[in-house]
Tab-separated table of C-alpha atoms in Angstrom:
chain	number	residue	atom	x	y	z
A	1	UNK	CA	13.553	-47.990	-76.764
A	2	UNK	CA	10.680	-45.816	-77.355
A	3	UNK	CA	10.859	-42.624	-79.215
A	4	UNK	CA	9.630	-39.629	-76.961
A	5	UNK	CA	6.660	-38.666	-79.386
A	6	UNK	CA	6.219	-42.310	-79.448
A	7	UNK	CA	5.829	-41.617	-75.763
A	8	UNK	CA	3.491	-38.477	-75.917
A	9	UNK	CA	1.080	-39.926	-78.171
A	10	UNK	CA	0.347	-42.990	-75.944
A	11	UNK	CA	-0.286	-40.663	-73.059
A	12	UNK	CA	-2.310	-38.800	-75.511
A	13	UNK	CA	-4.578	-41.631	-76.285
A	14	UNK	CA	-4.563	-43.321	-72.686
A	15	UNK	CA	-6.032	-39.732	-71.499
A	16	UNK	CA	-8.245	-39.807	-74.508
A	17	UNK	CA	-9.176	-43.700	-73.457
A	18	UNK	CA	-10.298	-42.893	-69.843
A	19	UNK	CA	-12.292	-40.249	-70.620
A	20	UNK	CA	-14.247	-42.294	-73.725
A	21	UNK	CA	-14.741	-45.443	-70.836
A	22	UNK	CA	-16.051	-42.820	-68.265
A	23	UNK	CA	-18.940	-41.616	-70.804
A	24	UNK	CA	-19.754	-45.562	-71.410
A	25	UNK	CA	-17.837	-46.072	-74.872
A	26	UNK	CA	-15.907	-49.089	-73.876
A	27	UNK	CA	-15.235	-50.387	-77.255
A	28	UNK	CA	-14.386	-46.637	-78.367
A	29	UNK	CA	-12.068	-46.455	-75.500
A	30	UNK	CA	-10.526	-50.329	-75.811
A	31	UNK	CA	-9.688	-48.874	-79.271
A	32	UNK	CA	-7.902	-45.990	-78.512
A	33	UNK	CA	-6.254	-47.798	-75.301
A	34	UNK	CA	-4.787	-50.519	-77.544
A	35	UNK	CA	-3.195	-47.665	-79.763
A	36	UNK	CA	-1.897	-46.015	-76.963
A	37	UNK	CA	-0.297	-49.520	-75.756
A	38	UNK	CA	1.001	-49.734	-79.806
A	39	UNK	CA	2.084	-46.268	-79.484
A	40	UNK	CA	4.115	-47.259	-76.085
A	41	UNK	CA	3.819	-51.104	-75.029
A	42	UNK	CA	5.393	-50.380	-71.368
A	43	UNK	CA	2.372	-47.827	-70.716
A	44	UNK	CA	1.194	-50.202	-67.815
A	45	UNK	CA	-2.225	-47.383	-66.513
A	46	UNK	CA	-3.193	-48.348	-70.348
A	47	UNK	CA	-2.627	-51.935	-69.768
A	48	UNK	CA	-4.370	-51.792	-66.425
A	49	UNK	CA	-7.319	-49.773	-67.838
A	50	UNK	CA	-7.840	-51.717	-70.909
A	51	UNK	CA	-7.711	-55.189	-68.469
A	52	UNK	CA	-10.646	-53.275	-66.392
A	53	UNK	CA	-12.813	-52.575	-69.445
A	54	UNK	CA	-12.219	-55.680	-70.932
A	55	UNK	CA	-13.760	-57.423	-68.226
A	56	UNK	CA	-17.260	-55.849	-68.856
A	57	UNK	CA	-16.889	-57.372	-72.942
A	58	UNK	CA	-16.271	-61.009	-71.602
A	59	UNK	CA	-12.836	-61.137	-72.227
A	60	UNK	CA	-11.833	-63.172	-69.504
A	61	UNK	CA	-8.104	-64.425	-70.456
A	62	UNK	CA	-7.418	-60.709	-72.062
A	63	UNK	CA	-8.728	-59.133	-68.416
A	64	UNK	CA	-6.178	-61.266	-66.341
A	65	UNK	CA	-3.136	-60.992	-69.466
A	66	UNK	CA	-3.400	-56.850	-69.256
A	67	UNK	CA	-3.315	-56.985	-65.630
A	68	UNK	CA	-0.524	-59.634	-65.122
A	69	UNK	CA	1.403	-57.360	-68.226
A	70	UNK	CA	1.230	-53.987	-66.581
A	71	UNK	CA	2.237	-55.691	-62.815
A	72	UNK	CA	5.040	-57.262	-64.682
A	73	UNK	CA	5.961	-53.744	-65.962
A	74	UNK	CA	6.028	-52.074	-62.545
A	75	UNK	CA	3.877	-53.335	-60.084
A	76	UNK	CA	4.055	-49.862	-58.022
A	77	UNK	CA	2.238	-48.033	-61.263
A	78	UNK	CA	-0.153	-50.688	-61.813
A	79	UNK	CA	-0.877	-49.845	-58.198
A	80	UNK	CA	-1.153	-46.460	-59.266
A	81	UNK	CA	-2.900	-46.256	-62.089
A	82	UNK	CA	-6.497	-47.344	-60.200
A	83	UNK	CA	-5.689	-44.867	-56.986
A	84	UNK	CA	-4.532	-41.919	-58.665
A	85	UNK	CA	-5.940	-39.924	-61.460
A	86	UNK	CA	-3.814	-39.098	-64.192
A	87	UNK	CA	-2.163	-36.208	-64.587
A	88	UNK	CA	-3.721	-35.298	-68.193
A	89	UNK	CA	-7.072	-36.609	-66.675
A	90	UNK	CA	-6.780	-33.396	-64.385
A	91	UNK	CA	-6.035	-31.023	-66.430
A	92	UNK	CA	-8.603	-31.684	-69.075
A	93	UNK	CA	-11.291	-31.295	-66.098
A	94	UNK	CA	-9.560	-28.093	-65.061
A	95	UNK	CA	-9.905	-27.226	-68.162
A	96	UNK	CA	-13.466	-28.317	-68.677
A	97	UNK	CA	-14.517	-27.142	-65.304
A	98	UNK	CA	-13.123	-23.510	-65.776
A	99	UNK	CA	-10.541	-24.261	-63.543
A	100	UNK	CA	-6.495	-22.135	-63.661
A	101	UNK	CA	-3.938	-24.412	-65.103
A	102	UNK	CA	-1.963	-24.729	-61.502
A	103	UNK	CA	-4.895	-24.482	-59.215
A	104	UNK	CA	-4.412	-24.158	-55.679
A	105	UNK	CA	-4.207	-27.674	-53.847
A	106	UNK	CA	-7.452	-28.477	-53.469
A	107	UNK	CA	-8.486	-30.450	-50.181
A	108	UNK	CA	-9.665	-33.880	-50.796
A	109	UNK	CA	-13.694	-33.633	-51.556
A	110	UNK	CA	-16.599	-35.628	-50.490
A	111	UNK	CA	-18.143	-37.118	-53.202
A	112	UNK	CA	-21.701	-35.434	-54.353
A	113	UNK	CA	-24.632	-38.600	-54.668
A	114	UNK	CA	-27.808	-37.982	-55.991
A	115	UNK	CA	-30.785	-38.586	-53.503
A	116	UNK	CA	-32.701	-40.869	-55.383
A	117	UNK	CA	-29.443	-43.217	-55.177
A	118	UNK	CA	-29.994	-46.318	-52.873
A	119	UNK	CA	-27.651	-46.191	-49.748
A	120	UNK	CA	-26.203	-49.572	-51.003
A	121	UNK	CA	-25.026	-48.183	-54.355
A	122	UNK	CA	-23.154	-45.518	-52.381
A	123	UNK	CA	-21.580	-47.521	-49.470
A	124	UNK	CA	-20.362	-50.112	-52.769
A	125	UNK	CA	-18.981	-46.838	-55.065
A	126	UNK	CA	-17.437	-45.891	-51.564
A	127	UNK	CA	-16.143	-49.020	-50.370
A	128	UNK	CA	-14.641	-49.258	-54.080
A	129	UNK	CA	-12.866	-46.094	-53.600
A	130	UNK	CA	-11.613	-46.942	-50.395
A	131	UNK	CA	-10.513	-49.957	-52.422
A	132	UNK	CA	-8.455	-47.930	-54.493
A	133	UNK	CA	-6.444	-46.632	-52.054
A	134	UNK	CA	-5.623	-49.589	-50.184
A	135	UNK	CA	-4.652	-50.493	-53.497
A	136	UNK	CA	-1.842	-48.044	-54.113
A	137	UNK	CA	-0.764	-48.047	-50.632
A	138	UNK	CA	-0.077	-52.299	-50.776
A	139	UNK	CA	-2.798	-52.746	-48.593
A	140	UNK	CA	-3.888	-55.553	-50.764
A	141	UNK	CA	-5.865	-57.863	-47.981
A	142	UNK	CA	-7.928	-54.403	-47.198
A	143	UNK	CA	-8.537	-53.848	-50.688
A	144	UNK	CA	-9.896	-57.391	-51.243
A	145	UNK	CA	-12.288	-57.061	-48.221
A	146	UNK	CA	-13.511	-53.697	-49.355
A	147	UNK	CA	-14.149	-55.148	-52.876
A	148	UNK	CA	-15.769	-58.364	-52.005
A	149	UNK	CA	-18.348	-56.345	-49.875
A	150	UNK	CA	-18.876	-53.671	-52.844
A	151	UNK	CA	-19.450	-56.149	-55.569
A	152	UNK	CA	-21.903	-58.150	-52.766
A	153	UNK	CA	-23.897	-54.910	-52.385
A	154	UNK	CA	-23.940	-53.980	-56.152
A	155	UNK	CA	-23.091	-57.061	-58.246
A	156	UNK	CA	-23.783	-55.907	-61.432
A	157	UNK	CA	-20.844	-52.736	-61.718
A	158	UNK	CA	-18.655	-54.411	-63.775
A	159	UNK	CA	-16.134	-51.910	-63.048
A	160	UNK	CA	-15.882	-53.368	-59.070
A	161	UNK	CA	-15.716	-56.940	-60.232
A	162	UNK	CA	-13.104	-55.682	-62.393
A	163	UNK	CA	-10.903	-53.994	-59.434
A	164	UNK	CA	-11.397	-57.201	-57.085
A	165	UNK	CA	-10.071	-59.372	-59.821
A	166	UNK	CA	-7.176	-56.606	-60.283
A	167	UNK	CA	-6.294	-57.171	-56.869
A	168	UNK	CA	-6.670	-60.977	-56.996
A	169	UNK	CA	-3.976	-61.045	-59.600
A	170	UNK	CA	-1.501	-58.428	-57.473
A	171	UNK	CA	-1.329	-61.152	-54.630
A	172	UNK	CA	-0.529	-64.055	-55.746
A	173	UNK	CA	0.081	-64.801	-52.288
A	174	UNK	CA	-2.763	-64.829	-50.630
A	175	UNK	CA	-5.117	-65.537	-54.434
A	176	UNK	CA	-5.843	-69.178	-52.904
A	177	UNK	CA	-6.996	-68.712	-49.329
A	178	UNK	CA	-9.177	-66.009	-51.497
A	179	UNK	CA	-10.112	-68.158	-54.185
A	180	UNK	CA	-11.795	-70.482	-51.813
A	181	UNK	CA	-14.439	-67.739	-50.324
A	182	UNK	CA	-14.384	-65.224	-53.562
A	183	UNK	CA	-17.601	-63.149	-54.759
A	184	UNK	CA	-16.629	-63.776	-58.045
A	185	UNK	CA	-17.503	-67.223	-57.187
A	186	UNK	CA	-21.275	-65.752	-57.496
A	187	UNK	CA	-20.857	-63.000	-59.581
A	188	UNK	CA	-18.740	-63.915	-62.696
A	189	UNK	CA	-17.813	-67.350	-62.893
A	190	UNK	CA	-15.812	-67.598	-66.252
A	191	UNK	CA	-13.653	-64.991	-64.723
A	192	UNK	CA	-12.959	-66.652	-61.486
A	193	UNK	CA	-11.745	-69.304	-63.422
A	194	UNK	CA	-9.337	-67.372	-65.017
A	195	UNK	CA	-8.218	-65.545	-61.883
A	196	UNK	CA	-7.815	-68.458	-60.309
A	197	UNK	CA	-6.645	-70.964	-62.816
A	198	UNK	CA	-9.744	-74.203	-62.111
């Protein structure tokens, strides 16, 4: 059983994690991720985080082993942990953004896009968050469409190729009438390999 503090610290570090991977420090955050998982093994948004940033350092077999550990945790907060923020993840940008402790609900934003931005990098960053809630809700065949188009309009955000393999490995299922048709066919080889076990 883990110790409480035990407890704390890993949701110390996995807040500490996301917010080093969302300023670029991957390696940084893989560090601090895989102390958080030391710190508490069962933290499965640390094991599903650290499988997404793996993917953009090659690891192939490490992507697919932190995502097939955290759904054999709990499947419903692997599910979770890539359509819902975490709660420490909020506070530090209420905090950052000047914001009262226990804000008022706030109602669900559009999400700002520079102009310069092409209109396909927007429709794949929204199709991925679409994703992400399809994802959460169990809407798995949804989430897999929305993917494959996002990572066809922007192949190169690793982070999308990393979600569509995430939801590869939730649905076993349906993974070989997928397999067959897959983006990742295209996009990252060595990693539909390992999704798909050829």
């Amino acid at each position: 059983m883990t110790d409480w503090r035990d407890v704390k610290d890993a949701r110390m570090r996995l807040a500490m994690g996301l917010m080093l991977e969302e300023i670029g420090k991957y390696e940084c955050a893989a560090d601090v991720l895989r102390a958080a998982i030391a710190c508490d093994p069962l933290l499965v948004e640390a094991h599903v985080w650290l499988g997404i940033i793996y993917e953009g350092t090659v690891r192939y077999e490490e992507v697919v082993g932190e995502f097939v550990e955290a759904i054999r945790i709990d499947e419903r907060a692997a599910r979770m942990a890539v359509s819902t923020e975490p709660e420490e993840i909020t506070r530090i940008r209420q905090i950052l953004n000047g914001w009262p402790v226990t804000p008022p609900p706030i109602p669900e934003k559009e999400t700002w896009y520079p102009p310069e931005l092409p209109p396909q990098i927007r429709e794949a960053s929204e199709l991925s968050e679409a994703a992400s809630k399809h994802i959460g809700a169990g809407r798995d065949a949804e989430a897999v469409e929305a993917l494959e188009r996002a990572v066809r309009l922007d192949p190169v955000s690793r982070p999308y190729v990393a979600l569509l393999a995430f939801a590869y490995v939730l649905n076993s299922r349906e993974r070989a009438t997928w397999a067959s048709r897959s983006v990742l066919w295209e996009v990252s080889p060595r990693l539909a390999r390992v999704v798909f076990k050829r």
